[in-house]
Tab-separated table of C-alpha atoms in Angstrom:
chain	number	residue	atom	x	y	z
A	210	UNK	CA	0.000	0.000	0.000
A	211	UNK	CA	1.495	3.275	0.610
A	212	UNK	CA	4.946	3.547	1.469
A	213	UNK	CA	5.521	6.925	2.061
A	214	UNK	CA	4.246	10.548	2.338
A	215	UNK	CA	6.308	13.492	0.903
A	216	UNK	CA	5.229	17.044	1.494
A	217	UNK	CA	6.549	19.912	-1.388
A	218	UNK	CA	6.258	23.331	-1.053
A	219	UNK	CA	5.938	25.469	-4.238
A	220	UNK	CA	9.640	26.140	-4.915
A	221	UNK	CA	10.084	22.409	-5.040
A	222	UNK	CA	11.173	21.666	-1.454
A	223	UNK	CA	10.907	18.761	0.712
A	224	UNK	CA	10.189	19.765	3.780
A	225	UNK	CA	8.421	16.516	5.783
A	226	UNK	CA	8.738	13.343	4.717
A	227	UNK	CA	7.564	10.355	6.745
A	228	UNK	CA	7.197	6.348	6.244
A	229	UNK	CA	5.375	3.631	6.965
A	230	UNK	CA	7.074	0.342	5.408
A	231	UNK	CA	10.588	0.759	4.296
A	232	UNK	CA	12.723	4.288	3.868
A	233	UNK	CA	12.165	5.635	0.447
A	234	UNK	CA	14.989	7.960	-0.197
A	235	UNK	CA	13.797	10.842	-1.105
A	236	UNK	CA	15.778	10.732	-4.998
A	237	UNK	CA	12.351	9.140	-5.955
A	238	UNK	CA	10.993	12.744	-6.177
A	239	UNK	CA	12.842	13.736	-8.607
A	240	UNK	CA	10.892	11.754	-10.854
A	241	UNK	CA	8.015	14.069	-9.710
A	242	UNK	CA	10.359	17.294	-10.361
A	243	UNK	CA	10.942	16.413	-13.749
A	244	UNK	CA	6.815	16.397	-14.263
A	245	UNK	CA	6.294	19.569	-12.537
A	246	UNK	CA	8.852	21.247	-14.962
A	247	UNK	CA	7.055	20.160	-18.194
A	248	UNK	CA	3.619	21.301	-16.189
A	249	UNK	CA	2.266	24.965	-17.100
A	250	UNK	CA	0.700	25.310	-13.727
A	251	UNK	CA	0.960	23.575	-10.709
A	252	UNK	CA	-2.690	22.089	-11.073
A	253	UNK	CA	-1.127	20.506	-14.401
A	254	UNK	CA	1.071	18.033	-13.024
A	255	UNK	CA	0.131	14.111	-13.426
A	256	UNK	CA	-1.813	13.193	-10.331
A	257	UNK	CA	-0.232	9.383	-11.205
A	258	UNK	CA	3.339	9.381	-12.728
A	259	UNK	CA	5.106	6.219	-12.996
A	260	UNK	CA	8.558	5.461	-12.062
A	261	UNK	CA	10.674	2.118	-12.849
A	262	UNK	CA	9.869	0.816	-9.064
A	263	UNK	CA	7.442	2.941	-7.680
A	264	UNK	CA	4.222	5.215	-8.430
A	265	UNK	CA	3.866	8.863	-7.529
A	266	UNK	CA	0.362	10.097	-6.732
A	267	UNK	CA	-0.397	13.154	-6.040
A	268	UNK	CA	-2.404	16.212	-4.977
A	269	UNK	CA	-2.369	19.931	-5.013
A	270	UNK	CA	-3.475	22.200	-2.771
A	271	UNK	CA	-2.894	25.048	-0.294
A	272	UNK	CA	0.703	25.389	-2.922
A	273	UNK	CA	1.226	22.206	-0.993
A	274	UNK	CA	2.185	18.945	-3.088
A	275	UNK	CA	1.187	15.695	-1.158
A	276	UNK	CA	3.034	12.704	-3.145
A	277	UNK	CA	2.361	9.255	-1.792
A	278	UNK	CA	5.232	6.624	-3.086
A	279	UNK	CA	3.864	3.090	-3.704
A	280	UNK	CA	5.175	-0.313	-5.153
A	281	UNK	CA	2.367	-2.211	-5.969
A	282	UNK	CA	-0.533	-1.281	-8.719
A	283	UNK	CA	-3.306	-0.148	-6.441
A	284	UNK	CA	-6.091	1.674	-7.498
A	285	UNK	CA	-5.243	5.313	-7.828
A	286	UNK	CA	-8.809	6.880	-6.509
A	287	UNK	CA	-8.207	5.467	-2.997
A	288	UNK	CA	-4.919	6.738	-2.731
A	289	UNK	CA	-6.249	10.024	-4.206
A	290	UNK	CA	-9.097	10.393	-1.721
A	291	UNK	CA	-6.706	9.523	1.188
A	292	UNK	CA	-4.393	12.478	0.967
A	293	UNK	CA	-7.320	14.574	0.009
A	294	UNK	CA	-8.356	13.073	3.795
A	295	UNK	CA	-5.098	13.941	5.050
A	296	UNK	CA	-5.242	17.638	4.339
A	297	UNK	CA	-9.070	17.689	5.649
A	298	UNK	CA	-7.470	16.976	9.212
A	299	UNK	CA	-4.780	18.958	8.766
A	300	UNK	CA	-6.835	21.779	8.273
A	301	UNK	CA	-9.405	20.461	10.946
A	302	UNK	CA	-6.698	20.468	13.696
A	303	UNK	CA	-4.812	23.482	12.723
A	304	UNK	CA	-7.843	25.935	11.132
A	305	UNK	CA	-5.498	26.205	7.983
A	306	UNK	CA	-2.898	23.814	5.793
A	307	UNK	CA	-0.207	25.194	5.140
A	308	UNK	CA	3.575	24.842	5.459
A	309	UNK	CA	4.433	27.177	8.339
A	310	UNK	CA	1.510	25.600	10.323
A	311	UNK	CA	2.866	22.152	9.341
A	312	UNK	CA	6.377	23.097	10.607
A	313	UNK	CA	4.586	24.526	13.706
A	314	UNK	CA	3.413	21.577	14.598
A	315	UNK	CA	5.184	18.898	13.445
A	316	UNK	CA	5.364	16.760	16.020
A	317	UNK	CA	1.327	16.381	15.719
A	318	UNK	CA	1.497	16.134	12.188
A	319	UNK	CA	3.912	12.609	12.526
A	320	UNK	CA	1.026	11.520	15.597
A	321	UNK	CA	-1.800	11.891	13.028
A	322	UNK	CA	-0.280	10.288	10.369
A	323	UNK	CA	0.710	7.703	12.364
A	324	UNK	CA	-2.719	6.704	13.430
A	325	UNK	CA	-4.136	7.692	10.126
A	326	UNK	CA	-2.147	4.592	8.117
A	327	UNK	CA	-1.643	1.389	10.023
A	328	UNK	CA	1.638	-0.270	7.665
A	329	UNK	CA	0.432	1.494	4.713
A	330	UNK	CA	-3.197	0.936	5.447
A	331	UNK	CA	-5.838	3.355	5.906
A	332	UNK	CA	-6.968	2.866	9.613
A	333	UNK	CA	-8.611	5.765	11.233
A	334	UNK	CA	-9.464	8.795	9.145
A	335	UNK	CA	-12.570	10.053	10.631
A	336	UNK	CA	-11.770	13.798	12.508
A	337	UNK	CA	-13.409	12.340	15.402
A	338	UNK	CA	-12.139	9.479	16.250
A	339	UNK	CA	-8.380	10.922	15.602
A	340	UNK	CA	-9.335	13.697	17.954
A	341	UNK	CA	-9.820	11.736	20.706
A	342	UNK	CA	-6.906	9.523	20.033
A	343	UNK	CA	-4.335	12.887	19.241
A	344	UNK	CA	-5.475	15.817	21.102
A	345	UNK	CA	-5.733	18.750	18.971
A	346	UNK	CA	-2.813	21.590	19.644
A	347	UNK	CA	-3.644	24.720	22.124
A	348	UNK	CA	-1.071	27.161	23.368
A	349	UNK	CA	-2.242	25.428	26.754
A	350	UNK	CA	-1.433	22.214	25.961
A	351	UNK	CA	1.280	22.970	24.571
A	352	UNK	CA	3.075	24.774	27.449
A	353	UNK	CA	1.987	21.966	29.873
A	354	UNK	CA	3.472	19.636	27.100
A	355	UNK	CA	7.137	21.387	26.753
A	356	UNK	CA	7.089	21.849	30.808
A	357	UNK	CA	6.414	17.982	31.710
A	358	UNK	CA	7.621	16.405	28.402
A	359	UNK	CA	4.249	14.821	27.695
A	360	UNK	CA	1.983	14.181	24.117
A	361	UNK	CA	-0.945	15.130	22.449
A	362	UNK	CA	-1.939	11.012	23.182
A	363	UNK	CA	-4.947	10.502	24.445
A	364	UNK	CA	-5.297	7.719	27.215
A	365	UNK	CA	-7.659	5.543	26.201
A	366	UNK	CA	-9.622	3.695	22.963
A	367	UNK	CA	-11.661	5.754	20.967
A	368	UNK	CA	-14.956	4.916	22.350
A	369	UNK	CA	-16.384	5.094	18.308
A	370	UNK	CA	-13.797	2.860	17.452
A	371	UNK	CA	-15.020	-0.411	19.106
A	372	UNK	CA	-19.083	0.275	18.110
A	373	UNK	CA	-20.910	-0.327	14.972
A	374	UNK	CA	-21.061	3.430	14.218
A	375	UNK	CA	-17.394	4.348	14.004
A	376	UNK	CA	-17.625	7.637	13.379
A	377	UNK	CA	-19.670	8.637	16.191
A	378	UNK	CA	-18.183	8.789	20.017
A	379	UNK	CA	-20.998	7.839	22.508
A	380	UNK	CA	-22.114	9.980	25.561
A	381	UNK	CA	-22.198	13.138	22.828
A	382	UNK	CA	-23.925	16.367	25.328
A	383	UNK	CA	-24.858	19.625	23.935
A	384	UNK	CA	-27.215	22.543	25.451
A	385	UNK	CA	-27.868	23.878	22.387
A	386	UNK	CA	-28.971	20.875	19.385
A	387	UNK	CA	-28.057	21.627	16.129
A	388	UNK	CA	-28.001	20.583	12.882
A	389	UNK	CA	-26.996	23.064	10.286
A	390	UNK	CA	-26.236	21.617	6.338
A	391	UNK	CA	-24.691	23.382	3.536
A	392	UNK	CA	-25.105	22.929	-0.058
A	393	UNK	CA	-22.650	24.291	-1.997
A	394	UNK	CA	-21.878	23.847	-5.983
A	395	UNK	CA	-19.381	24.465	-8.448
A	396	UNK	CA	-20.077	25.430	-11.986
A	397	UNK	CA	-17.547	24.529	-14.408
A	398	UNK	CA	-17.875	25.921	-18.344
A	399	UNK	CA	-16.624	26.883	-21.714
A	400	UNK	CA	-18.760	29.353	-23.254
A	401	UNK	CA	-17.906	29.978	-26.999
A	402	UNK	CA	-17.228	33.583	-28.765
A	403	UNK	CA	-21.074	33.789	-29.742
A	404	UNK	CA	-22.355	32.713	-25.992
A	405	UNK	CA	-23.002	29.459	-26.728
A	406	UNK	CA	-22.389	26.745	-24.260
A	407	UNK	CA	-19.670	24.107	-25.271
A	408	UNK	CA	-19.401	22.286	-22.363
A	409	UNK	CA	-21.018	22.881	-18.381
A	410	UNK	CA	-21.156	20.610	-15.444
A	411	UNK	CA	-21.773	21.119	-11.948
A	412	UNK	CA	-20.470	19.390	-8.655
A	413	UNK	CA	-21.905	19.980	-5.777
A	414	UNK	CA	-21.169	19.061	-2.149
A	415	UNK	CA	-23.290	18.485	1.132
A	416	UNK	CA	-21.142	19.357	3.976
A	417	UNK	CA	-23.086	18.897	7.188
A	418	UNK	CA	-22.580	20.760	10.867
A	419	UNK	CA	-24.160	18.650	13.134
A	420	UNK	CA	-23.940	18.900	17.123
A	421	UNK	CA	-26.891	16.675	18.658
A	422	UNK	CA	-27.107	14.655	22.019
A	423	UNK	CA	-26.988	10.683	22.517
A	424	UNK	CA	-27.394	8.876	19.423
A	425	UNK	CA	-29.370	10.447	16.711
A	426	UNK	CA	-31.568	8.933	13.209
A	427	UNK	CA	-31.524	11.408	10.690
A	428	UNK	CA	-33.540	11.263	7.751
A	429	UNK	CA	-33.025	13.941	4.882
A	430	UNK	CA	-34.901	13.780	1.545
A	431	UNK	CA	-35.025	16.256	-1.784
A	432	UNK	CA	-37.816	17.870	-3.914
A	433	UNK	CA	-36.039	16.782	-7.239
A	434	UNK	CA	-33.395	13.981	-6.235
A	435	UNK	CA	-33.558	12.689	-9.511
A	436	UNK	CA	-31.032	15.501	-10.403
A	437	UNK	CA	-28.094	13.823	-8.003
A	438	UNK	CA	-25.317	11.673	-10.609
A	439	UNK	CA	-22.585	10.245	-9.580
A	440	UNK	CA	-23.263	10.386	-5.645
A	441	UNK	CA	-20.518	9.788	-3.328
A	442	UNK	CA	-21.407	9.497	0.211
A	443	UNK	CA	-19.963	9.143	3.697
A	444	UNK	CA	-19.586	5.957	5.288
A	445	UNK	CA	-22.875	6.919	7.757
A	446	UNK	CA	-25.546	6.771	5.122
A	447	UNK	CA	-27.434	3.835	4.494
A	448	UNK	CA	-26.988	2.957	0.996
A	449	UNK	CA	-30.123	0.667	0.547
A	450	UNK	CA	-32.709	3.253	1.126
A	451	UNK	CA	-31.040	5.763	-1.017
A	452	UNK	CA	-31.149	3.242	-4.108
A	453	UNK	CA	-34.761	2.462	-2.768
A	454	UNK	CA	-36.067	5.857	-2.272
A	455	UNK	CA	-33.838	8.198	-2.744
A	456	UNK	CA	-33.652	9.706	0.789
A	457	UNK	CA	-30.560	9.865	3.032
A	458	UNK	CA	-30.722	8.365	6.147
A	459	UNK	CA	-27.856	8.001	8.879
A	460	UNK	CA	-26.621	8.507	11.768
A	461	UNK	CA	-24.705	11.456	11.934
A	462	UNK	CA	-20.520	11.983	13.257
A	463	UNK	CA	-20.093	14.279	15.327
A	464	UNK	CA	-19.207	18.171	14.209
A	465	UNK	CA	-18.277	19.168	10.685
A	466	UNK	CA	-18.186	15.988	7.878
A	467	UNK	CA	-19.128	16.208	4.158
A	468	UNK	CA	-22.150	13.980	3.927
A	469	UNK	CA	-22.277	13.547	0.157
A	470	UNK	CA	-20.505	15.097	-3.227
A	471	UNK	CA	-22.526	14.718	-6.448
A	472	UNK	CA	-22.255	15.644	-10.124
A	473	UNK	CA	-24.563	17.243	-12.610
A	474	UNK	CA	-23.907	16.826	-16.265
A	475	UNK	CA	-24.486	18.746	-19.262
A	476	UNK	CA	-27.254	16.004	-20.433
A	477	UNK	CA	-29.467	17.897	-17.618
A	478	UNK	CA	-29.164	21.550	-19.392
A	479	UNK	CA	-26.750	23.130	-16.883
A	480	UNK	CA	-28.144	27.030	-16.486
A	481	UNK	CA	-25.078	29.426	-16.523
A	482	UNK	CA	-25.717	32.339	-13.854
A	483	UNK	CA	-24.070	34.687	-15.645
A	484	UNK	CA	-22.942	36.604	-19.192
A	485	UNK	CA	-19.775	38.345	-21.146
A	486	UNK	CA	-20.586	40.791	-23.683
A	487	UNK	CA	-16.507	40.935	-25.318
A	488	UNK	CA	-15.158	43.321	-28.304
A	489	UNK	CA	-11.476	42.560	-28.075
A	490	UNK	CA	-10.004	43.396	-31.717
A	491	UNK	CA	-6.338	43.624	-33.121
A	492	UNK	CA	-5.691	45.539	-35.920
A	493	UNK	CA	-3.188	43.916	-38.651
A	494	UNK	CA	-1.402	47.889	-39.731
A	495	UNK	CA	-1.829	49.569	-36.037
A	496	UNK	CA	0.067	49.510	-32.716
A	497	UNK	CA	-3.431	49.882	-30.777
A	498	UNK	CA	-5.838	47.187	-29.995
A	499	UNK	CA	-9.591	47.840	-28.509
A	500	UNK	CA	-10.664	45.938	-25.595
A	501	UNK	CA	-14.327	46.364	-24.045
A	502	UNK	CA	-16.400	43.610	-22.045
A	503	UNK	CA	-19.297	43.988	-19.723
A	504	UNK	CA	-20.521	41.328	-17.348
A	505	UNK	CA	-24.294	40.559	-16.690
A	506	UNK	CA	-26.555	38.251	-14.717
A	507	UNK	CA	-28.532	35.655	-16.301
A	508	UNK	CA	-30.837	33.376	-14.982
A	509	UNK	CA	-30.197	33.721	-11.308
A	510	UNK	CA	-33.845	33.849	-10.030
A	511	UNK	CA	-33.204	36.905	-9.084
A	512	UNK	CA	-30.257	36.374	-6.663
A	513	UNK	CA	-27.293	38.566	-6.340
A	514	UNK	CA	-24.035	37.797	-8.213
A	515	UNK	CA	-20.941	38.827	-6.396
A	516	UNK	CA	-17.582	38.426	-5.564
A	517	UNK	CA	-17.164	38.760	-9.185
A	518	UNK	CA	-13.114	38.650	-10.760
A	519	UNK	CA	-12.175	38.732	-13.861
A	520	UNK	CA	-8.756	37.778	-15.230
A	521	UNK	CA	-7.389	37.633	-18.893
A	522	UNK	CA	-4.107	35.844	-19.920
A	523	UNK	CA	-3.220	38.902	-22.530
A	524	UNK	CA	-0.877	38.035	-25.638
A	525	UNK	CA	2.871	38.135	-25.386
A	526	UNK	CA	2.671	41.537	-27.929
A	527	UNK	CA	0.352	43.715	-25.691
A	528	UNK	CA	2.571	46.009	-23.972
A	529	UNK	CA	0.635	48.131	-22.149
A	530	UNK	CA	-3.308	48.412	-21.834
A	531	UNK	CA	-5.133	51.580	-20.672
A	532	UNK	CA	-8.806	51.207	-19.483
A	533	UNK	CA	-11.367	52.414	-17.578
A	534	UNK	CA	-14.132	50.520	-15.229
A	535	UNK	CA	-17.522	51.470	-14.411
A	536	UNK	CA	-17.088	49.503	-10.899
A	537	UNK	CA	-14.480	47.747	-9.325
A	538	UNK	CA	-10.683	48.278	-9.665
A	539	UNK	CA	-8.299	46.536	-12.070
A	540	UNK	CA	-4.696	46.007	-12.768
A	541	UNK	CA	-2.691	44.849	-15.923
A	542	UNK	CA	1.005	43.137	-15.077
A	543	UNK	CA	3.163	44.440	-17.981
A	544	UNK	CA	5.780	41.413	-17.594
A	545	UNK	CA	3.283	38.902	-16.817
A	546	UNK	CA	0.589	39.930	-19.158
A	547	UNK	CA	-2.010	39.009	-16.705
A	548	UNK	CA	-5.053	41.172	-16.538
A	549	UNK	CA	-7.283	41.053	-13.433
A	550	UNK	CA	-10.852	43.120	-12.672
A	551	UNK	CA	-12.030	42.998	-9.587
A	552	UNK	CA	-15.914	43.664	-10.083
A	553	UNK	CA	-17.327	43.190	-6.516
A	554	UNK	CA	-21.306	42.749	-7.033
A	555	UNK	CA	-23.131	42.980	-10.052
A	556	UNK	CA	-25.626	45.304	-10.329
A	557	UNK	CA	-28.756	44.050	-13.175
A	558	UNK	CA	-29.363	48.424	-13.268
A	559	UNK	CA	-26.031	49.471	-14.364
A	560	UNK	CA	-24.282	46.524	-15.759
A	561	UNK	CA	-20.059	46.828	-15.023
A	562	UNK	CA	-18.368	46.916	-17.570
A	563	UNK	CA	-14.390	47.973	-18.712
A	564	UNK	CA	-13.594	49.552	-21.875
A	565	UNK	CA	-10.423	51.270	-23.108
A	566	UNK	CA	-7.363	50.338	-25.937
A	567	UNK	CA	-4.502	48.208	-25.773
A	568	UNK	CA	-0.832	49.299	-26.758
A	569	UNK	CA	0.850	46.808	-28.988
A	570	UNK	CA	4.553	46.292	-30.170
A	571	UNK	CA	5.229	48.049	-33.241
A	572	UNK	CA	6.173	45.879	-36.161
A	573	UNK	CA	4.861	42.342	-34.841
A	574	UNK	CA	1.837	40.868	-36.931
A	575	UNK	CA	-1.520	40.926	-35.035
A	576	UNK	CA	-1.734	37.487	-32.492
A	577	UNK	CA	-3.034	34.210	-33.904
A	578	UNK	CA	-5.876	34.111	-31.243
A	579	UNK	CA	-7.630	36.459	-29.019
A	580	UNK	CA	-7.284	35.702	-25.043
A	581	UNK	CA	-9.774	33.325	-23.066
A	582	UNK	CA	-11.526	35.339	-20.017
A	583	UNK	CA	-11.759	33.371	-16.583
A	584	UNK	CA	-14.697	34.240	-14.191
A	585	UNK	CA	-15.304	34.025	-10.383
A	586	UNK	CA	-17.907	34.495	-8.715
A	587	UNK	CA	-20.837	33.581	-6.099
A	588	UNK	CA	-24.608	33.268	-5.821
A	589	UNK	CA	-25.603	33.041	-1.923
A	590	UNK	CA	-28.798	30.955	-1.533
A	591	UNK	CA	-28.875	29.641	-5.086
A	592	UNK	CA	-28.619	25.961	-5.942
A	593	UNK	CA	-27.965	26.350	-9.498
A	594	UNK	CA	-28.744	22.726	-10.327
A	595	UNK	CA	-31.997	23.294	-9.078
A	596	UNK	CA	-31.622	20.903	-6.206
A	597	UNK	CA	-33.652	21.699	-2.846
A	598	UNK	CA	-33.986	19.453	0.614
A	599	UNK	CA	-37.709	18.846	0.841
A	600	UNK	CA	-37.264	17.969	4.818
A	601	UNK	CA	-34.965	16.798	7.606
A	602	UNK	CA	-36.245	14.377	10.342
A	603	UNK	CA	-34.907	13.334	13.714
A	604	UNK	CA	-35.574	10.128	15.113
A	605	UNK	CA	-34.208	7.809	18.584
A	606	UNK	CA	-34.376	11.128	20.512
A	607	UNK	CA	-36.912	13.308	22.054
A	608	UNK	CA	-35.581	16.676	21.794
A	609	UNK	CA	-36.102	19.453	18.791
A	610	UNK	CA	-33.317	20.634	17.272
A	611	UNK	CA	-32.162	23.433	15.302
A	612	UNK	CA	-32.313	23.081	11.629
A	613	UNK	CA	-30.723	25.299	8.748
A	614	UNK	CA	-29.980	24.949	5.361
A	615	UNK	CA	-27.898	27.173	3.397
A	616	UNK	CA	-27.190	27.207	-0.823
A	617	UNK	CA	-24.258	28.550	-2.728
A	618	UNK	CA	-23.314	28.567	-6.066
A	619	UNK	CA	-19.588	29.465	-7.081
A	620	UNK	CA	-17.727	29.772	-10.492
A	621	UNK	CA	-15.262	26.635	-10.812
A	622	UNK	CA	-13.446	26.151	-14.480
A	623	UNK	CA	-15.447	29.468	-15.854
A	624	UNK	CA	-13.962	30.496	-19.419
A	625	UNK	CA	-15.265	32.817	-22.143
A	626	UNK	CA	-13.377	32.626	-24.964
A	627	UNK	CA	-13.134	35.242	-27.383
């Protein structure tokens, strides 16, 4: 199984490293090196590269490479999903993942790890469970720790570890009962010069808050589950009634968990929240270029788009660009060529827009292709799929909790090509 765990920071740096079976030396990275030179971007590098004894795998995020080393073929999802798993709890214990927290508390780090792989194994990955079993760091703690020379090791089992429902320690006590779920998606699209769609999808996540006493049932069920394609659940949910009748029902961990991820595809008619109105033109005898686009909501039911950023990868001959925005500020990098508008919210009255001319290097022939603009943004309470939770029942308890549930749409992979 896995054999062992390097950590690379974005100037190509190891700096943890830690194993399970055998020592790996760490030469085996330069394998991945080699990749991550021939990638554009960091998110471009193989997530699987092979090497004549071992495979890499791979993940990217917080500028944070996780690369597992293995020997054997095993299948490359599970390894995938485990690191993804790993930087979940880093981030759980710490509040962010990143490599000065990870130096901070490094001696955690090797404590979590080595509870979270038993010989290359997975063994325990759920938050709560580790929790108990590695304390998580506090100045406190850690004072009392340095002064008497103690760890972060809890004293006893688990007590979720030895009962059918794993992820849930027993004895849970609140004064306030609460159950709080979040639906959040993703829109990912290519939109063509004339507005067309060329390709959209959606993938959306459940992630649940949930902070109840004793040993709750919970039931949760859709208007339109239909939608849902591609589900991937959490261990809790009970897989037979969802192929049955489509509702979720488990029995919840305790505290933050992600109780499903889903997909949408284009075959349902993806709606795409919002619009790019472009004139970007080069002119074959002049030095100047014109450059005008102007951003506008569509189909939002009425919902608010903001957080809205725009960025444009400019051609290698623009030198210079001078524009002007109705809203929001922007800047152009003259070495970079990287141009990035900062809308804020979008108002449907007085549509933003940014218009103005582009200086171009005298003597070069106009460029082969005009740039592709990226969008960001976010929709609060909008479910752009369409999906809504028709109800959420409690059952084994006698208490009423809490209950909220909260929608957001955000831009993934959002491109407008010109």
């Amino acid at each position: 199984m896995i054999h062992s765990l390097f950590l690379i920071n974005a100037s190509g740096d190891i700096f943890l490293e830690k194993h399970w079976k055998s020592v790996v030396s760490r030469s085996v990275c330069d394998y991945f090196f080699e990749a991550q030179e021939r990638a554009s971007e960091a998110e471009n590098v193989p997530p699987v590269i092979p090497t004549p004894h071992h495979y890499l795998l791979s993940v990217y995020r917080h500028k944070i490479f996780f690369v597992a080393v293995i020997q054997s073929e095993v299948p490359p999802l599970f390894v995938i999903e485990f690191l993804h798993r790993v930087v979940d709890t880093f981030q759980d214990y710490f509040g962010v993942c990143s490599e000065v927290m990870i130096k901070d508390n490094v001696v955690v780090v090797y404590e979590v790890l080595e509870e979270m792989l038993d010989n290359g194994f997975p063994l325990a990955t759920e938050s709560n469970i580790l929790k108990e079993l590695i304390k998580p760091p506090t100045i406190l703690r850690t004072v009392v720790n340095t002064i008497t020379g103690s760890t972060n090791v809890g004293d006893q089992l688990p007590t979720g570890q030895l009962s059918v429902v794993p992820w849930r320690r027993t004895g849970v006590k609140y004064t306030n009962n609460e159950a709080y779920f979040d639906v959040i998606e993703e829109i990912d699209a290519i939109i063509d010069k004339s507005g067309s769609t060329i390709t959209a999808e959606i993938q959306g996540v459940i992630d649940a808050c949930v902070k109840l006493t004793g040993m709750p049932d919970l039931t949760l069920s859709f208007m339109n589950p239909r939608l849902l394609d591609d589900v991937s659940f959490h261990p809790c949910v009970r897989f037979k009634r969802w192929e049955s009748e489509r509702i979720l029902s488990f029995i919840p961990p305790d505290g933050n968990f992600r109780l499903l991820s889903y997909h949408v595809s284009a075959q349902n008619l993806v709606a795409i929240p919002v619009y790019v109105k472009h004139n970007i033109s080069f002119r074959d005898s002049s030095s100047l270029g014109r450059f005008e686009i102007t951003v506008g909501p569509k189909q939002t039911m009425g919902k608010t788009i903001e957080g809205v950023m725009v960025t444009s990868q400019m051609p290698k001959g623009v030198l210079n660009m001078t524009l002007t925005p109705s809203q929001g500020t922007h800047i152009f990098d003259p070495v970079t060529k990287l141009l990035s508008w900062d809308v804020g919210k979008i108002n449907p009255q007085k549509l933003p827009s940014l218009k103005g001319s582009m200086s171009l290097q005298a003597g070069t022939s106009k460029p082969d292709e005009n740039p592709t603009i990226n969008l960001q943004f976010k929709i609060q309470q909008l479910a752009i799929s369409g999906l809504k939770v028709n109800r959420l029942d409690m059952y084994g308890e006698k208490y009423k909790p809490f209950k909220g549930i909260k929608y957001m749409t955000k831009a993934g992979k959002f491109q407008v090509r010109t």
